[in-house]
mmCIF file of C-alpha atoms and ligand atoms in Angstrom:
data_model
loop_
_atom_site.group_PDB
_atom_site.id
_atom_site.type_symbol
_atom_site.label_atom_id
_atom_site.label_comp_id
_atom_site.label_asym_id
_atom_site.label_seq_id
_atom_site.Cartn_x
_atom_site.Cartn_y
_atom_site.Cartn_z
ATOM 1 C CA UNK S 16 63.336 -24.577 -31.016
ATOM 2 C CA UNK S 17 66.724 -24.156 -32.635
ATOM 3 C CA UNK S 18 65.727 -23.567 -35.491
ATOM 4 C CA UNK S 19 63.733 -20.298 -35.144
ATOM 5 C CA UNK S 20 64.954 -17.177 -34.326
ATOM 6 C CA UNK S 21 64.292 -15.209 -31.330
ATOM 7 C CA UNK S 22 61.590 -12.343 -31.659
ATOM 8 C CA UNK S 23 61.796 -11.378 -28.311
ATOM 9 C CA UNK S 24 64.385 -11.444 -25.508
ATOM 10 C CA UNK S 25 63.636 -10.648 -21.760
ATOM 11 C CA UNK S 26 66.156 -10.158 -19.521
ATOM 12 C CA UNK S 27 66.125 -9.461 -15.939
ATOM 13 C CA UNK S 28 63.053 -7.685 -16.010
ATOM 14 C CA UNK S 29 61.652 -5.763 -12.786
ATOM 15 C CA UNK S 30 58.887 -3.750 -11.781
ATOM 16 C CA UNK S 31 58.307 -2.070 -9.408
ATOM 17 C CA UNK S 32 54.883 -0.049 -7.142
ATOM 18 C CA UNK S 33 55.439 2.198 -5.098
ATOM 19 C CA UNK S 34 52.212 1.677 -2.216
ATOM 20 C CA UNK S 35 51.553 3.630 1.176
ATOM 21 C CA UNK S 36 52.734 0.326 2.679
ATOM 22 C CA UNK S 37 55.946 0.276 0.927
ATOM 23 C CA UNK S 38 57.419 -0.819 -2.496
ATOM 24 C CA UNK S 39 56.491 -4.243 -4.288
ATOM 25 C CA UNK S 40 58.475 -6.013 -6.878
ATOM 26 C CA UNK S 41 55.047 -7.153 -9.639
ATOM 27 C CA UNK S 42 57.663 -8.457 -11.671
ATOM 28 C CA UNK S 43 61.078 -9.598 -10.155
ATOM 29 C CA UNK S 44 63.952 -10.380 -12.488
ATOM 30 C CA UNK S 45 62.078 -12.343 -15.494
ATOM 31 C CA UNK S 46 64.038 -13.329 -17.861
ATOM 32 C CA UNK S 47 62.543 -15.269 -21.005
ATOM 33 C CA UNK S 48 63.193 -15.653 -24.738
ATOM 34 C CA UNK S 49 59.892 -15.656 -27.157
ATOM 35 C CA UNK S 50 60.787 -17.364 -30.425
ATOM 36 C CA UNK S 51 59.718 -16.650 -33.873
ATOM 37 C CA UNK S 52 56.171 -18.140 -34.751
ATOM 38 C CA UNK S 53 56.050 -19.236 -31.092
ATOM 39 C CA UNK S 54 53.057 -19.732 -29.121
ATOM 40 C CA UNK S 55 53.523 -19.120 -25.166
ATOM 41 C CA UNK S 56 51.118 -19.128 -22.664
ATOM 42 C CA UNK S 57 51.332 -17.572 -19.470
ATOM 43 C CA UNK S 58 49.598 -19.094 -16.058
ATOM 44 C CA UNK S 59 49.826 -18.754 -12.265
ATOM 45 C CA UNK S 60 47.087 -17.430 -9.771
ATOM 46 C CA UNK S 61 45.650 -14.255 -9.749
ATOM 47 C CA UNK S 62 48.069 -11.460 -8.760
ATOM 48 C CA UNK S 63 51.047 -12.886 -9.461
ATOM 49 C CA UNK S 64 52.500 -10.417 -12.068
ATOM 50 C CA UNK S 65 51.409 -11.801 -15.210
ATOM 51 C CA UNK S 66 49.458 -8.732 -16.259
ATOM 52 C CA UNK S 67 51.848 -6.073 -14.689
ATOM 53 C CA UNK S 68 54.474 -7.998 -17.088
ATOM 54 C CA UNK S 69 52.412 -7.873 -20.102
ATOM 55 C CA UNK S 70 51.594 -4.228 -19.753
ATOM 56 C CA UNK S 71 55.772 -4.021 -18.973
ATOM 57 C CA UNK S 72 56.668 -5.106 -22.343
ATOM 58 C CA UNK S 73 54.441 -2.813 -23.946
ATOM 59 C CA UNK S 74 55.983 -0.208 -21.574
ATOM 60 C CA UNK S 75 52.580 0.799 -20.321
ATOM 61 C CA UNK S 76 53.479 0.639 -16.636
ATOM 62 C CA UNK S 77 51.560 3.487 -15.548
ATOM 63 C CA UNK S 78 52.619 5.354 -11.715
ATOM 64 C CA UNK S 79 52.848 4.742 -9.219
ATOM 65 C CA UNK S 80 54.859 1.719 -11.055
ATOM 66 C CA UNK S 81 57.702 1.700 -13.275
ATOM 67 C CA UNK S 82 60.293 -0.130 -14.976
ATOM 68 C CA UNK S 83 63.005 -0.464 -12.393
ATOM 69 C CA UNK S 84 65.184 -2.432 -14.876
ATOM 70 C CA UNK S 85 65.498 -5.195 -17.321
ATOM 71 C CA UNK S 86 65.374 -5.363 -20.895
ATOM 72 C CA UNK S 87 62.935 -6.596 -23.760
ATOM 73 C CA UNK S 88 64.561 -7.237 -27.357
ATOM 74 C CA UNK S 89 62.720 -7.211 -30.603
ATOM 75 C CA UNK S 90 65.149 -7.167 -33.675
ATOM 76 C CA UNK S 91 68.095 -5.141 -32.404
ATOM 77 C CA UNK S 92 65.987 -2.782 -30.588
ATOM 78 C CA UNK S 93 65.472 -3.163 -26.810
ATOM 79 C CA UNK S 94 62.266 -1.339 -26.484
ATOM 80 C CA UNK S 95 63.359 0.268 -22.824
ATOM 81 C CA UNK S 96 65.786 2.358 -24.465
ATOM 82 C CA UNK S 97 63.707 3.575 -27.393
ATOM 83 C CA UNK S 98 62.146 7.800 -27.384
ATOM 84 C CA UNK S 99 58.490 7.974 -27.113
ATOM 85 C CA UNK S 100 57.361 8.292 -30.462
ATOM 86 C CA UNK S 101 59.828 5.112 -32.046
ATOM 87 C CA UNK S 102 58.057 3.422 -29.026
ATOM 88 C CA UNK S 103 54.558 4.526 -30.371
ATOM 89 C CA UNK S 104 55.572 3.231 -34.105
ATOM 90 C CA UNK S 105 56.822 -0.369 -31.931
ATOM 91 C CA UNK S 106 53.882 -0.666 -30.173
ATOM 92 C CA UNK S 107 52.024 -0.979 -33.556
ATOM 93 C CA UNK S 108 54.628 -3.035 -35.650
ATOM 94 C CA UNK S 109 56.605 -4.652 -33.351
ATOM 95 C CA UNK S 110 54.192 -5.507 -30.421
ATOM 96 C CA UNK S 111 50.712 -5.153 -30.091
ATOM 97 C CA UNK S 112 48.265 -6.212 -27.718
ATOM 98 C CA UNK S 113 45.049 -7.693 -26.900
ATOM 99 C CA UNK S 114 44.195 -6.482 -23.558
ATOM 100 C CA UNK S 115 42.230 -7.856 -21.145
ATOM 101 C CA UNK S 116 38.307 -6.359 -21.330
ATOM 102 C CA UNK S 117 39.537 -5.311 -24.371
ATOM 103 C CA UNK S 118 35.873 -5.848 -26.006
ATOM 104 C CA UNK S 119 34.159 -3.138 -23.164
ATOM 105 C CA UNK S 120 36.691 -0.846 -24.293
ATOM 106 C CA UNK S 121 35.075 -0.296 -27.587
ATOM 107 C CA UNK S 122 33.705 3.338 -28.308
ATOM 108 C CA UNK S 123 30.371 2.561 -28.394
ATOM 109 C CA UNK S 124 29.364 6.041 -30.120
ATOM 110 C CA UNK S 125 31.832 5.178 -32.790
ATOM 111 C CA UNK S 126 31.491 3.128 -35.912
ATOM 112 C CA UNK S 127 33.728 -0.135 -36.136
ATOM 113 C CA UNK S 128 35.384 1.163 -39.360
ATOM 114 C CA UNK S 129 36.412 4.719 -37.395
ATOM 115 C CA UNK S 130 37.941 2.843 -34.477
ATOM 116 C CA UNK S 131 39.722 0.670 -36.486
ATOM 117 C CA UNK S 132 41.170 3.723 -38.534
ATOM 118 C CA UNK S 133 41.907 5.655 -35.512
ATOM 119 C CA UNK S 134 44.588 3.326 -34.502
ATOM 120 C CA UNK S 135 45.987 3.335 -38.186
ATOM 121 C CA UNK S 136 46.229 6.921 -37.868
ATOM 122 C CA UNK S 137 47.791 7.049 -34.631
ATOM 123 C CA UNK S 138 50.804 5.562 -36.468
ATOM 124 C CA UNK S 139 51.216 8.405 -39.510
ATOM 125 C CA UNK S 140 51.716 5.806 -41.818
ATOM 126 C CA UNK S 141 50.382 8.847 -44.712
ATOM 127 C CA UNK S 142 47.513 6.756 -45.827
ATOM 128 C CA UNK S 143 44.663 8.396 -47.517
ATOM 129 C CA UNK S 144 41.416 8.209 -45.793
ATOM 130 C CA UNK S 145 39.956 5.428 -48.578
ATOM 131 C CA UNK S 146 43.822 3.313 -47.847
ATOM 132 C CA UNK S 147 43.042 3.468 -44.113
ATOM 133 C CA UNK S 148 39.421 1.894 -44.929
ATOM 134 C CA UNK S 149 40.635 -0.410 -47.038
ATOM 135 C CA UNK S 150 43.076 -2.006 -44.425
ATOM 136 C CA UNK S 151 40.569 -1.865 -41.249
ATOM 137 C CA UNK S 152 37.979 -3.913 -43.605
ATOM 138 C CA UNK S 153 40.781 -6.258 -44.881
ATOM 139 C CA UNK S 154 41.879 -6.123 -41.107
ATOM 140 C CA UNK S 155 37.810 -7.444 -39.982
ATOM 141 C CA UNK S 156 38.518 -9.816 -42.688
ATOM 142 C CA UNK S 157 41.534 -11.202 -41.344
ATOM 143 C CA UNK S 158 39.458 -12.181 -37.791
ATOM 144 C CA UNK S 159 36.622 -13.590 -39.480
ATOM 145 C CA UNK S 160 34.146 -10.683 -39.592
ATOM 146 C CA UNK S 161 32.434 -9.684 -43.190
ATOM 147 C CA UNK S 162 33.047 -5.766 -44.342
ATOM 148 C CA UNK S 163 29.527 -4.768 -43.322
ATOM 149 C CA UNK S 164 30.577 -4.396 -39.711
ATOM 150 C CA UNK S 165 32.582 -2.073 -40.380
ATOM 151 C CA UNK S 166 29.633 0.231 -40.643
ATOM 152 C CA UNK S 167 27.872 -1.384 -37.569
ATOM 153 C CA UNK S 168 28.202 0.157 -34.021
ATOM 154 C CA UNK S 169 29.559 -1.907 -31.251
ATOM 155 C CA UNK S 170 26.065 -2.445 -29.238
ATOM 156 C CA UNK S 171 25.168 -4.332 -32.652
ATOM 157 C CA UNK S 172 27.612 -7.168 -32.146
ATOM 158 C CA UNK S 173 27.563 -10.312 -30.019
ATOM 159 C CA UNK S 174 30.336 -10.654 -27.316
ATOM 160 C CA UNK S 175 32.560 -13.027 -29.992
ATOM 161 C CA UNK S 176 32.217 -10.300 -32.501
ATOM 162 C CA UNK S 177 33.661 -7.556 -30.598
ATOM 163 C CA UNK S 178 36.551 -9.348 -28.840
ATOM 164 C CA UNK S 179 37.364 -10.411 -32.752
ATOM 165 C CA UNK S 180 37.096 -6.881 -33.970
ATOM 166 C CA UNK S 181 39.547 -6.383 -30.392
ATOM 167 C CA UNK S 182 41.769 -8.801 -31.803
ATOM 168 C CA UNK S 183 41.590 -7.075 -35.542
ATOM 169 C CA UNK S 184 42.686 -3.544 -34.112
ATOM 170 C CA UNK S 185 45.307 -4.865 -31.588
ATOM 171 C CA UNK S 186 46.781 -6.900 -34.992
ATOM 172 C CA UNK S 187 46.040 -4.637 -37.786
ATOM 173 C CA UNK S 188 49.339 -3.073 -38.050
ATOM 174 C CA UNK S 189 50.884 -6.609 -37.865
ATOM 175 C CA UNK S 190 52.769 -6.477 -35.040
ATOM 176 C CA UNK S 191 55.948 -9.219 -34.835
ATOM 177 C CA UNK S 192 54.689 -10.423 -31.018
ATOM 178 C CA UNK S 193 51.157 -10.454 -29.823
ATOM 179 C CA UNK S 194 49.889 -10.398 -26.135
ATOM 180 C CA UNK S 195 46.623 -11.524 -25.283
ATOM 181 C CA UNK S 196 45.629 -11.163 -21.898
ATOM 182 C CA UNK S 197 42.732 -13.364 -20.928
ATOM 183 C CA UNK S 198 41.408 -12.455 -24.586
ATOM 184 C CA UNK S 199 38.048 -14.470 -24.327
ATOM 185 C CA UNK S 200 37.306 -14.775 -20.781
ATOM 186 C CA UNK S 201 34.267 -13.103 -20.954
ATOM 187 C CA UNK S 202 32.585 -15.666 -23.765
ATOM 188 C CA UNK S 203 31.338 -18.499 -23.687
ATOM 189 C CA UNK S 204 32.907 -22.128 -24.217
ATOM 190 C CA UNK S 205 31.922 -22.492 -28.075
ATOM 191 C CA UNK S 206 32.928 -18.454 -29.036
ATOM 192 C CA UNK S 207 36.072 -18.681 -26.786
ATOM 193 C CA UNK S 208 37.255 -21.732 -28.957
ATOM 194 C CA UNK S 209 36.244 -19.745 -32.088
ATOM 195 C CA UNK S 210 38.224 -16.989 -31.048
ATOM 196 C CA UNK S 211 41.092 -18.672 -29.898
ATOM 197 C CA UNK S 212 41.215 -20.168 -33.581
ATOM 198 C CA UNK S 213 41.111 -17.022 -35.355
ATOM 199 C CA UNK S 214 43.249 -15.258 -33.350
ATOM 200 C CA UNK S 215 45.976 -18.893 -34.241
ATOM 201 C CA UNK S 216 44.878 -18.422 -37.995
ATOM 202 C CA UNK S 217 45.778 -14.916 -38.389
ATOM 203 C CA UNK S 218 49.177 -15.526 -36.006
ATOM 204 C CA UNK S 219 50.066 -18.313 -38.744
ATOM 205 C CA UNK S 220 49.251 -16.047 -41.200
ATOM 206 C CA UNK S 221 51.728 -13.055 -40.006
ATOM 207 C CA UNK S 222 53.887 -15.451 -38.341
ATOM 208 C CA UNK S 223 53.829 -13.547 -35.281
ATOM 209 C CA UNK S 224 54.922 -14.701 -32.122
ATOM 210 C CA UNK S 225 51.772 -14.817 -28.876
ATOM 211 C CA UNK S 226 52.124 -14.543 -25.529
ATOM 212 C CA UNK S 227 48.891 -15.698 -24.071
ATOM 213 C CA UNK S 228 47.693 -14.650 -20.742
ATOM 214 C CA UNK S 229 45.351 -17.075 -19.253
ATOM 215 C CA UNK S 230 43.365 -19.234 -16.484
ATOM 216 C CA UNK S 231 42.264 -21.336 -18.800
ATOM 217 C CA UNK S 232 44.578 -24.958 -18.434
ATOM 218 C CA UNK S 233 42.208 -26.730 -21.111
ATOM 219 C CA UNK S 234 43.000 -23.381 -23.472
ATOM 220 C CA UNK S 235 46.365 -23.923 -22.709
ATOM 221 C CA UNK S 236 46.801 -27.111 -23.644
ATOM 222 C CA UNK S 237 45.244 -26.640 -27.087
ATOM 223 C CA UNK S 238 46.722 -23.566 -28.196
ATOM 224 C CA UNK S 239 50.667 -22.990 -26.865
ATOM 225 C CA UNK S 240 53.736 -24.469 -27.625
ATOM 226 C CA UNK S 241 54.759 -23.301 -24.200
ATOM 227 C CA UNK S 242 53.779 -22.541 -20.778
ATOM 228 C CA UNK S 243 55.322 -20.160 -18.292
ATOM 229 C CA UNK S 244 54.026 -20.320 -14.619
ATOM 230 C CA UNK S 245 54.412 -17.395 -12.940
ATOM 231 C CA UNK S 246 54.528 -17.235 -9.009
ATOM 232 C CA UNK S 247 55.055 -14.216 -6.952
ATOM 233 C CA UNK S 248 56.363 -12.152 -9.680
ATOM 234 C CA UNK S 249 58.680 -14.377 -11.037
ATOM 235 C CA UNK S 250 58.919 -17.748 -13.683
ATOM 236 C CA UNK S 251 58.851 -20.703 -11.725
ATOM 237 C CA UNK S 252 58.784 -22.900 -14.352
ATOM 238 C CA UNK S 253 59.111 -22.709 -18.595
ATOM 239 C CA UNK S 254 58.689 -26.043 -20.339
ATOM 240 C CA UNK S 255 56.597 -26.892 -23.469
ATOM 241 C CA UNK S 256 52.896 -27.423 -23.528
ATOM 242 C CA UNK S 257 53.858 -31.653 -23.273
ATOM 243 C CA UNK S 258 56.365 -31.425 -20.177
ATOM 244 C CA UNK S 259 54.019 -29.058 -18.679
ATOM 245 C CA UNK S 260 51.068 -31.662 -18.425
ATOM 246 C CA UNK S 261 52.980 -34.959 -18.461
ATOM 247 C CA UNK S 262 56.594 -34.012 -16.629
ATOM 248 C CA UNK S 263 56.505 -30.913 -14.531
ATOM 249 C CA UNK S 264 59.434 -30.516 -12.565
ATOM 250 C CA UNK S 265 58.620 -27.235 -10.394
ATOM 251 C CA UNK S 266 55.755 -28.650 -7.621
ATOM 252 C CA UNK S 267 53.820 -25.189 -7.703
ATOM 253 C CA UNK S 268 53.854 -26.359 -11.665
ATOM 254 C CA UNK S 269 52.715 -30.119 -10.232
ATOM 255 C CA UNK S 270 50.142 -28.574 -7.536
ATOM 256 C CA UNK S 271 48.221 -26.156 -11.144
ATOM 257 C CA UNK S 272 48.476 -29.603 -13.202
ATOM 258 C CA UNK S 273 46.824 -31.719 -9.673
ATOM 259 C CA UNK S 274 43.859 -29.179 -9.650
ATOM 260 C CA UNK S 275 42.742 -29.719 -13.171
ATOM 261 C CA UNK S 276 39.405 -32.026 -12.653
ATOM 262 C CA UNK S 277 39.415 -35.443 -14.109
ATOM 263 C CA UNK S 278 36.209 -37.189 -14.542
ATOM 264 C CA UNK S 279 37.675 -39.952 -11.958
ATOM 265 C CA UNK S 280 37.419 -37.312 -9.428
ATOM 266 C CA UNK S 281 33.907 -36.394 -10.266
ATOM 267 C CA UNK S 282 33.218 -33.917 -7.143
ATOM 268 C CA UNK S 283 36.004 -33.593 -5.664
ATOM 269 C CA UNK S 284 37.280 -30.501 -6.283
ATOM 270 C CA UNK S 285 41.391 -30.450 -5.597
ATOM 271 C CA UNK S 286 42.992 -26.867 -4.429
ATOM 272 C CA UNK S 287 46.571 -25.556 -4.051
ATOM 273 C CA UNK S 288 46.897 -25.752 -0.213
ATOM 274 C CA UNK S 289 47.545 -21.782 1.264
ATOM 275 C CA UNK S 290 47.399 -18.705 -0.554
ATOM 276 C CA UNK S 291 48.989 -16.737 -2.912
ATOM 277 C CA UNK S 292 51.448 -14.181 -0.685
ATOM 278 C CA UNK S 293 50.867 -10.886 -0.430
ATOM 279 C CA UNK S 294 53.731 -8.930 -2.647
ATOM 280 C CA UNK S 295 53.909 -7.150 0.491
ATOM 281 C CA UNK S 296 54.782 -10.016 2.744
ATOM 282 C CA UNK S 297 57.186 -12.189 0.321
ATOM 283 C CA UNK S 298 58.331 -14.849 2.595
ATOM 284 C CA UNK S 299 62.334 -14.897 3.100
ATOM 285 C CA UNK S 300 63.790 -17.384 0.440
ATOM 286 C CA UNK S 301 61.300 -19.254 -1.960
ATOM 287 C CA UNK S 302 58.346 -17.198 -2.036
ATOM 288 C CA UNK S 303 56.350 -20.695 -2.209
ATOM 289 C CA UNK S 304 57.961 -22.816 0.828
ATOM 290 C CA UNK S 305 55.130 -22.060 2.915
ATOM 291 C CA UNK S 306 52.763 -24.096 0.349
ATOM 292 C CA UNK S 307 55.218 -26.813 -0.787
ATOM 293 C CA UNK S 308 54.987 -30.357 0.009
ATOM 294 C CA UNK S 309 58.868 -30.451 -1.050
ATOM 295 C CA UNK S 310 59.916 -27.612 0.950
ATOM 296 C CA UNK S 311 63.590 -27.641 2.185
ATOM 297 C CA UNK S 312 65.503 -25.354 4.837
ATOM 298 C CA UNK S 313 67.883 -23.943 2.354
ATOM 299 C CA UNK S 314 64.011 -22.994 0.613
ATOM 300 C CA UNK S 315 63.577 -20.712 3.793
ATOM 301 C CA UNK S 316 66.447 -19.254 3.590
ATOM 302 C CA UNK S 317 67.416 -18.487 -0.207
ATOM 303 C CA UNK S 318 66.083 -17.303 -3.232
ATOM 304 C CA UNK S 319 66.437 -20.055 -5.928
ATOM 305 C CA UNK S 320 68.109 -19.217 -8.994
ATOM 306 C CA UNK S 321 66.264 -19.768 -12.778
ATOM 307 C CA UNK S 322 68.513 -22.631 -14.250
ATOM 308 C CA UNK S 323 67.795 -24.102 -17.909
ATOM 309 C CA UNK S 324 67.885 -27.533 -17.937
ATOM 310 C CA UNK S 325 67.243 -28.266 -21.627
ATOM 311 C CA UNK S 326 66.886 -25.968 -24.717
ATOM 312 C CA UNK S 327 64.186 -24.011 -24.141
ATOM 313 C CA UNK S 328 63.220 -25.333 -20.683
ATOM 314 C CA UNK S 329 63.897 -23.128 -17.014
ATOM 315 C CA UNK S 330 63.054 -23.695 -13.381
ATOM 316 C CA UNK S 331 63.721 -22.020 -10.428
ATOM 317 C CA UNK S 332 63.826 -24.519 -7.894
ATOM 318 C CA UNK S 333 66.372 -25.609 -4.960
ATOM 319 C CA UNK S 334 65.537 -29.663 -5.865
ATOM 320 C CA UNK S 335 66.851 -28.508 -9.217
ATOM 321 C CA UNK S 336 70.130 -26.682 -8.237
ATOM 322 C CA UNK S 337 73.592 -28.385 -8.569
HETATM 323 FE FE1 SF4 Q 415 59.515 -25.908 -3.051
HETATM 324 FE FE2 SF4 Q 415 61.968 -25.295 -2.272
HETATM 325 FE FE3 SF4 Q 415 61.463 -25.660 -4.833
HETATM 326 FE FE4 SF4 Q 415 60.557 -23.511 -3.577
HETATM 327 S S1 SF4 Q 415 62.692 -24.016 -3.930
HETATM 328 S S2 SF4 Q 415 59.437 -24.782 -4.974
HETATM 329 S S3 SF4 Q 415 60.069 -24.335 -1.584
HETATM 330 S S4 SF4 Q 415 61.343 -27.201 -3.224
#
């Protein structure tokens, strides 16, 4: 890792919903760096903040949430203190997404080519009409698809051809960091792979950085550098894809990697024991003592901090604490 630069920088991030219940914490205090060219993948069970945090860095927190605090740097900008329209241009060049469903949220009165332009022209770049055609055909190029589609409507396309043409708006301004959430859960096992590959192609090709949302272990394991598992709104563990699988040090990390089936375990389906806490109800301390086999008091009682133990490597664990 030390020899890349850093294309993003979290620190400290937090949000926060407000609920007729009371306020939640989605996100509580992440704090990660993204390097350049890097491929990270995010995990943990449903609900635990890995969306909200996805939609945080693109500042799209919609109320009742917000950004509490924290801070996300691309370049020298951090993106929480830039004006609404710089953060308009950043969302295009700087970071773009791939959001989750993003292939039912296709106009499907509109032409491929016009959609594609419309987000060109959202970002009064001053190209002529022909310019902006040009680069949303090169764009369906870049993910695989021929030019022809640009003149097809979306109900013309199989599921793998509109989450690519997804993928070729969310990257046509060639955004510096890409977030993907759950970008081919809806396909099936052959087009998922086949998007997953052009969505690596054209990242090598920009040299973009990915942050990859997913359930998907096996996905995981073939496609990041990195995985961050999220519990609870916060990173219990970051390690690389290798450590992940063959070393994890956090045990809500060991419980995701003990649930993965094996073919020596051929119907016997393994589970994390308990359920994921309700943002509502944290428990006092560790929010997962009440499902850890290595649970101590002090776990019951305080928060543990994130520590790096290597380059590039975090946990937030008490077994880990000096
Ligand atoms: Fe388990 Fe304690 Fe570590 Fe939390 S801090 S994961 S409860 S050992």
């Amino acid at each position: 890792m030390s020899d890349r630069n850093i294309a993003l920088s979290v620190k400290n991030l937090v949000v926060q919903y407000y609920t007729d219940d009371g306020r939640i914490n989605a996100v509580n205090g992440v704090s990660f760096d993204l390097m350049e060219g890097e491929r990270l993948g995010l995990v943990g069970e449903s609900g635990c903040g890995k969306s909200t945090m996805a939609l945080a860095l693109m500042r799209m927190i919609k109320p009742p949430g917000k950004i509490l605090s924290g801070e996300a740097w691309i370049q020298n900008f951090n993106l929480y203190e830039l004006n609404y329209e710089d953060m308009r241009m950043a969302r295009a060049h700087m970071i773009g997404m791939i959001p989750q469903g993003a292939m039912n949220s296709l106009v499907p009165v509109l032409r491929i080519k016009d959609q594609i332009m419309d987000t060109i022209q959202d970002h009064k770049l001053g190209m002529s009409k022909e310019q902006m055609l040009e680069r949303a055909c090169e764009a369906l190029e870049s993910v695989g698809l021929s030019r022809r589609v640009a003149n097809m409507y979306p109900h013309e396309l199989s599921g793998g051809m509109k989450q690519r043409v997804c993928a070729a708006i969310g990257l046509a301004m060639k955004p510096k960091v890409i977030i993907a959430d759950e970008p081919t859960s809806a396909l099936d096992v052959i087009t998922q792979r086949q998007v997953m590959e052009t969505i690596g192609k054209l990242q090598d090709q920009t040299k973009a950085s990915i942050i990859m949302i997913t359930h998907d272990m096996g996905l995981m394991a073939q496609f990041v550098d990195r995985v961050a598992v999220m519990y609870a709104g916060k990173l219990a563990e970051v390690s690389t894809v290798k450590d992940a699988f063959t070393n994890p040090l956090h045990p809500y990390t060991k419980l995701l990697i003990s649930t993965l089936p094996v073919l020596s375990r051929k119907g016997v389906f393994v589970s994390i024991p308990g359920m994921a806490p309700s943002f509502l109800e944290l428990p006092a301390g560790c929010p997962f003592h009440p499902r850890c086999p290595s649970a101590m008091d002090i776990c019951t009682e305080k928060m543990p901090e994130q520590i790096t133990t290597s380059e590039g490597r975090l946990v937030s664990c008490h077994l880990y604490q000096a």
